[in-house]
Amino acid sequence: MNAPWLILLFPLVSAILIGCGLHRSQKISAALSLGAVWGAFAVTASYLPACFEHGAGWVLTDSFDWSATRDYTFTYGYLLDGLALIMLLVVTGVGGLIHIYALGYMQGDKGFARFFGFLSLFMFSMLGIVLADNFFQIFIHWELVGVSSFLLIGYYFEKPSANLAANKAFLTNRVGDFGFLIGILIAFYAFGTANFAEMGAKLTPEFLAIPQFQLGGAEGWTVTNETFLWVAGLLLLMGVMGKSAQFPLHVWLPDAMEGPTPVSALIHAATMVAAGVFLLVRIFFLYLPSDTAMTIVACMGGFTAFFAATIATAQFDIKRILAFSTLSQLGYMTLAIGLGGPDVAMFHLTNHAFFKACLFLGAGSVIHSVHTNDIREMGGLRKAMPVTFWTFMLSTLALCGVPPLSGFWSKDGILHLTHHAPAYATDNMFVAVLTTVLPTITAVLTAYYMFRCVILTFFGQPRGHGHPHESPATMTMPMVVLVVLAVLSGSIVLPAESMEFFRSIAHPADAAVFEPIEFTFSTVANSLLIVLLGAGAAWAAFSKGLIDPDKVKAALGPVYRLFENRWYVDNLYEWIVTSIQQNFARLCEFVDKRLIIGVVVNGAAWTTRATGALVARYQTGSVRAYVLLFLAGVAALLALNL
């Protein structure tokens, strides 16, 4: 059989076997789950030499028919190219390390085997998105990822907060997926196929000019395929908003922290939230012909990056800080795609997977030791947890873009894009602010909230209780491997060649080409200045006491409360649900019970009964009475005719 099928089959078989009864054995369940993810990684890695040798021209594909109608045959297959290969390595590699970490973190948990069964189901669902060669297949796995994340976020189902968080994630993604499905159907209608390769081959200027129908008569507006695809692209973007937690469908991600820390790392670092960015890169050809669509993507990404970073500055839950940081970095990736740099977005997605997974695992290590998520109740952990501290610190430096760590090359590569933005992103002042000014401010905020987190967690005097201790090797070893990758990925190891590889697999030939950022004095100085501004403010406020955070909070007043309360977006949604939606539901209930059932249904029944009762009075059973009534009726008719 074709080996790429094994990438999907390994986690699927693991999930089925664990679900069929092997959950009674923790060791067997864990071995199956780990064997599946590392088996998938091994198969994926075996294709690296061929991919590096052939670059953009290397493609493997296979499919089989699984359903058919009179006009179309639906297929299930795989599309393994350079883009999919890099994403597969990230998902299986980082996912495999998180599996190892979970062995130590979940030790002693009564649902240990169930947890690994859910992980295998999640891995199958996510790998299916990456390997899908058509829209319908990707939608199936898109929804399976939603189910899997629901199970993992609500893993501690005894906790009401975990149940609410799981439901919130599931329902929020349903909103995005509604638009996503409609977008798929529109694109399918326009192209006549859902296969990505066939779509790309058909997408020519002549195809875009084909009219579909006329609005407003012969002199009205002709709707062409170009308009169809513009609408389809925006609807598909709704799915990305849900999965990659972009504003305004971001609200589920911070609450997803209710799941175990390995789940947070898996969902927020390398897999689920990255699915939307990967999809945008995969279908970038749909957005490229329309400057309007590209502008909307860029604006959404630029605002989300800034929006999430401001919220992170006012949070004290260590996992929520990292969750909003993830939102912000995903915004950067979306911004890069909107500015015509899908290659830079994939470069940052890969680097981000390493250092953000390490940060989440480090946060889990701290929580595992001190039994609190609040950084105000930590402090002084640097000496008690040296491995956790150094891995967390180096990952923070990578996230902030300190040269020559990986974040410098990818995140500053995105900032480089913003400084050389296309005309559609700079012609309008409002758009220019979102796509060029806010990203730089966001970089400063990133350094501030991350160093604030590091200082309050690892420096100063201990403010918590108990005896902090380093985590076991099963937890620290994955952190060490991830931090090495975070340091080296695309940085010291041939950054120019790394960027060229990402360009070859993720950048269309007819898009504008941006030169990769170079390691020069000016680029290093600019990056260090941004980091020093943010880190210096955090150091002055939370380490040296040169700035009183309480006075700053009081001075900012409503602005700080805005950040602290997440810009009141959650409050707005709660008001919409409790006031508008519930009142509308009560109105529907009134119409249904009082008008439709009460008046129409029950009224018809009452009328029938009353008419029957009235007529029944004349059913006496007397023949003489019937003859009399008959003659009276005849007489009445004769009188009317006369």
PDB file of N, CA, C and O in Angstrom, residues 347-379:
ATOM      1  N   PHE A 347       6.598  29.794   7.756  1.00  0.00           N
ATOM      2  CA  PHE A 347       7.870  29.841   8.482  1.00  0.00           C
ATOM      3  C   PHE A 347       7.606  30.164   9.953  1.00  0.00           C
ATOM      4  O   PHE A 347       8.134  29.509  10.863  1.00  0.00           O
ATOM      5  N   HIS A 348       6.756  31.155  10.194  1.00  0.00           N
ATOM      6  CA  HIS A 348       6.458  31.536  11.584  1.00  0.00           C
ATOM      7  C   HIS A 348       5.604  30.474  12.263  1.00  0.00           C
ATOM      8  O   HIS A 348       5.768  30.218  13.460  1.00  0.00           O
ATOM      9  N   LEU A 349       4.694  29.848  11.513  1.00  0.00           N
ATOM     10  CA  LEU A 349       3.886  28.773  12.095  1.00  0.00           C
ATOM     11  C   LEU A 349       4.779  27.648  12.620  1.00  0.00           C
ATOM     12  O   LEU A 349       4.565  27.128  13.723  1.00  0.00           O
ATOM     13  N   THR A 350       5.797  27.291  11.838  1.00  0.00           N
ATOM     14  CA  THR A 350       6.699  26.218  12.244  1.00  0.00           C
ATOM     15  C   THR A 350       7.504  26.604  13.478  1.00  0.00           C
ATOM     16  O   THR A 350       7.581  25.851  14.454  1.00  0.00           O
ATOM     17  N   ASN A 351       8.106  27.790  13.444  1.00  0.00           N
ATOM     18  CA  ASN A 351       8.896  28.239  14.599  1.00  0.00           C
ATOM     19  C   ASN A 351       8.022  28.402  15.837  1.00  0.00           C
ATOM     20  O   ASN A 351       8.404  28.018  16.950  1.00  0.00           O
ATOM     21  N   HIS A 352       6.844  28.978  15.639  1.00  0.00           N
ATOM     22  CA  HIS A 352       5.924  29.214  16.760  1.00  0.00           C
ATOM     23  C   HIS A 352       5.505  27.903  17.412  1.00  0.00           C
ATOM     24  O   HIS A 352       5.338  27.832  18.635  1.00  0.00           O
ATOM     25  N   ALA A 353       5.334  26.859  16.618  1.00  0.00           N
ATOM     26  CA  ALA A 353       4.933  25.567  17.176  1.00  0.00           C
ATOM     27  C   ALA A 353       5.953  25.082  18.196  1.00  0.00           C
ATOM     28  O   ALA A 353       5.591  24.533  19.242  1.00  0.00           O
ATOM     29  N   PHE A 354       7.230  25.320  17.921  1.00  0.00           N
ATOM     30  CA  PHE A 354       8.273  24.843  18.828  1.00  0.00           C
ATOM     31  C   PHE A 354       8.312  25.646  20.122  1.00  0.00           C
ATOM     32  O   PHE A 354       8.228  25.092  21.217  1.00  0.00           O
ATOM     33  N   PHE A 355       8.440  26.977  19.999  1.00  0.00           N
ATOM     34  CA  PHE A 355       8.619  27.735  21.250  1.00  0.00           C
ATOM     35  C   PHE A 355       7.320  27.890  22.031  1.00  0.00           C
ATOM     36  O   PHE A 355       7.334  27.951  23.250  1.00  0.00           O
ATOM     37  N   LYS A 356       6.162  27.902  21.356  1.00  0.00           N
ATOM     38  CA  LYS A 356       4.926  28.026  22.124  1.00  0.00           C
ATOM     39  C   LYS A 356       4.571  26.701  22.793  1.00  0.00           C
ATOM     40  O   LYS A 356       4.051  26.705  23.928  1.00  0.00           O
ATOM     41  N   ALA A 357       4.833  25.571  22.133  1.00  0.00           N
ATOM     42  CA  ALA A 357       4.619  24.284  22.795  1.00  0.00           C
ATOM     43  C   ALA A 357       5.504  24.168  24.026  1.00  0.00           C
ATOM     44  O   ALA A 357       5.069  23.699  25.088  1.00  0.00           O
ATOM     45  N   CYS A 358       6.754  24.611  23.909  1.00  0.00           N
ATOM     46  CA  CYS A 358       7.673  24.582  25.048  1.00  0.00           C
ATOM     47  C   CYS A 358       7.175  25.481  26.174  1.00  0.00           C
ATOM     48  O   CYS A 358       7.264  25.126  27.359  1.00  0.00           O
ATOM     49  N   LEU A 359       6.628  26.645  25.831  1.00  0.00           N
ATOM     50  CA  LEU A 359       6.103  27.552  26.856  1.00  0.00           C
ATOM     51  C   LEU A 359       4.909  26.933  27.577  1.00  0.00           C
ATOM     52  O   LEU A 359       4.798  27.026  28.812  1.00  0.00           O
ATOM     53  N   PHE A 360       4.018  26.303  26.849  1.00  0.00           N
ATOM     54  CA  PHE A 360       2.864  25.669  27.488  1.00  0.00           C
ATOM     55  C   PHE A 360       3.293  24.504  28.377  1.00  0.00           C
ATOM     56  O   PHE A 360       2.763  24.328  29.478  1.00  0.00           O
ATOM     57  N   LEU A 361       4.242  23.710  27.886  1.00  0.00           N
ATOM     58  CA  LEU A 361       4.724  22.607  28.714  1.00  0.00           C
ATOM     59  C   LEU A 361       5.450  23.142  29.947  1.00  0.00           C
ATOM     60  O   LEU A 361       5.359  22.552  31.033  1.00  0.00           O
ATOM     61  N   GLY A 362       6.167  24.252  29.783  1.00  0.00           N
ATOM     62  CA  GLY A 362       6.796  24.880  30.941  1.00  0.00           C
ATOM     63  C   GLY A 362       5.775  25.383  31.936  1.00  0.00           C
ATOM     64  O   GLY A 362       5.938  25.238  33.161  1.00  0.00           O
ATOM     65  N   ALA A 363       4.693  25.968  31.428  1.00  0.00           N
ATOM     66  CA  ALA A 363       3.621  26.412  32.318  1.00  0.00           C
ATOM     67  C   ALA A 363       3.007  25.226  33.050  1.00  0.00           C
ATOM     68  O   ALA A 363       2.725  25.301  34.255  1.00  0.00           O
ATOM     69  N   GLY A 364       2.825  24.112  32.331  1.00  0.00           N
ATOM     70  CA  GLY A 364       2.296  22.916  32.981  1.00  0.00           C
ATOM     71  C   GLY A 364       3.231  22.381  34.042  1.00  0.00           C
ATOM     72  O   GLY A 364       2.791  21.906  35.102  1.00  0.00           O
ATOM     73  N   SER A 365       4.529  22.464  33.767  1.00  0.00           N
ATOM     74  CA  SER A 365       5.515  22.025  34.752  1.00  0.00           C
ATOM     75  C   SER A 365       5.430  22.863  36.022  1.00  0.00           C
ATOM     76  O   SER A 365       5.495  22.332  37.141  1.00  0.00           O
ATOM     77  N   VAL A 366       5.267  24.179  35.852  1.00  0.00           N
ATOM     78  CA  VAL A 366       5.138  25.070  37.008  1.00  0.00           C
ATOM     79  C   VAL A 366       3.863  24.764  37.780  1.00  0.00           C
ATOM     80  O   VAL A 366       3.865  24.636  39.017  1.00  0.00           O
ATOM     81  N   ILE A 367       2.750  24.613  37.067  1.00  0.00           N
ATOM     82  CA  ILE A 367       1.466  24.330  37.723  1.00  0.00           C
ATOM     83  C   ILE A 367       1.526  22.987  38.447  1.00  0.00           C
ATOM     84  O   ILE A 367       1.009  22.828  39.550  1.00  0.00           O
ATOM     85  N   HIS A 368       2.171  22.017  37.812  1.00  0.00           N
ATOM     86  CA  HIS A 368       2.330  20.691  38.410  1.00  0.00           C
ATOM     87  C   HIS A 368       3.091  20.767  39.729  1.00  0.00           C
ATOM     88  O   HIS A 368       2.867  19.971  40.647  1.00  0.00           O
ATOM     89  N   SER A 369       3.999  21.765  39.845  1.00  0.00           N
ATOM     90  CA  SER A 369       4.831  21.890  41.044  1.00  0.00           C
ATOM     91  C   SER A 369       4.185  22.738  42.126  1.00  0.00           C
ATOM     92  O   SER A 369       4.227  22.384  43.307  1.00  0.00           O
ATOM     93  N   VAL A 370       3.568  23.863  41.745  1.00  0.00           N
ATOM     94  CA  VAL A 370       3.060  24.815  42.753  1.00  0.00           C
ATOM     95  C   VAL A 370       1.542  24.755  42.903  1.00  0.00           C
ATOM     96  O   VAL A 370       0.986  25.425  43.782  1.00  0.00           O
ATOM     97  N   HIS A 371       0.851  24.036  42.024  1.00  0.00           N
ATOM     98  CA  HIS A 371      -0.597  23.808  42.134  1.00  0.00           C
ATOM     99  C   HIS A 371      -1.403  25.106  42.093  1.00  0.00           C
ATOM    100  O   HIS A 371      -2.390  25.265  42.806  1.00  0.00           O
ATOM    101  N   THR A 372      -0.984  26.027  41.244  1.00  0.00           N
ATOM    102  CA  THR A 372      -1.751  27.248  40.998  1.00  0.00           C
ATOM    103  C   THR A 372      -1.408  27.763  39.613  1.00  0.00           C
ATOM    104  O   THR A 372      -0.300  27.526  39.109  1.00  0.00           O
ATOM    105  N   ASN A 373      -2.356  28.442  38.997  1.00  0.00           N
ATOM    106  CA  ASN A 373      -2.134  29.063  37.687  1.00  0.00           C
ATOM    107  C   ASN A 373      -1.805  30.541  37.797  1.00  0.00           C
ATOM    108  O   ASN A 373      -1.413  31.161  36.813  1.00  0.00           O
ATOM    109  N   ASP A 374      -1.961  31.114  38.969  1.00  0.00           N
ATOM    110  CA  ASP A 374      -1.833  32.558  39.166  1.00  0.00           C
ATOM    111  C   ASP A 374      -0.367  32.929  39.370  1.00  0.00           C
ATOM    112  O   ASP A 374       0.260  32.511  40.350  1.00  0.00           O
ATOM    113  N   ILE A 375       0.198  33.739  38.470  1.00  0.00           N
ATOM    114  CA  ILE A 375       1.611  34.114  38.577  1.00  0.00           C
ATOM    115  C   ILE A 375       1.871  34.998  39.788  1.00  0.00           C
ATOM    116  O   ILE A 375       3.019  35.121  40.226  1.00  0.00           O
ATOM    117  N   ARG A 376       0.828  35.594  40.361  1.00  0.00           N
ATOM    118  CA  ARG A 376       1.014  36.384  41.584  1.00  0.00           C
ATOM    119  C   ARG A 376       1.278  35.493  42.794  1.00  0.00           C
ATOM    120  O   ARG A 376       1.748  35.975  43.822  1.00  0.00           O
ATOM    121  N   GLU A 377       0.971  34.204  42.663  1.00  0.00           N
ATOM    122  CA  GLU A 377       1.200  33.258  43.748  1.00  0.00           C
ATOM    123  C   GLU A 377       2.413  32.370  43.481  1.00  0.00           C
ATOM    124  O   GLU A 377       2.564  31.313  44.077  1.00  0.00           O
ATOM    125  N   MET A 378       3.268  32.801  42.605  1.00  0.00           N
ATOM    126  CA  MET A 378       4.479  32.038  42.279  1.00  0.00           C
ATOM    127  C   MET A 378       5.697  32.806  42.776  1.00  0.00           C
ATOM    128  O   MET A 378       5.757  33.243  43.906  1.00  0.00           O
ATOM    129  N   GLY A 379       6.687  32.986  41.911  1.00  0.00           N
ATOM    130  CA  GLY A 379       7.882  33.728  42.288  1.00  0.00           C
ATOM    131  C   GLY A 379       8.978  32.837  42.835  1.00  0.00           C
ATOM    132  O   GLY A 379       8.727  31.848  43.522  1.00  0.00           O
TER     133      GLY A 379
END
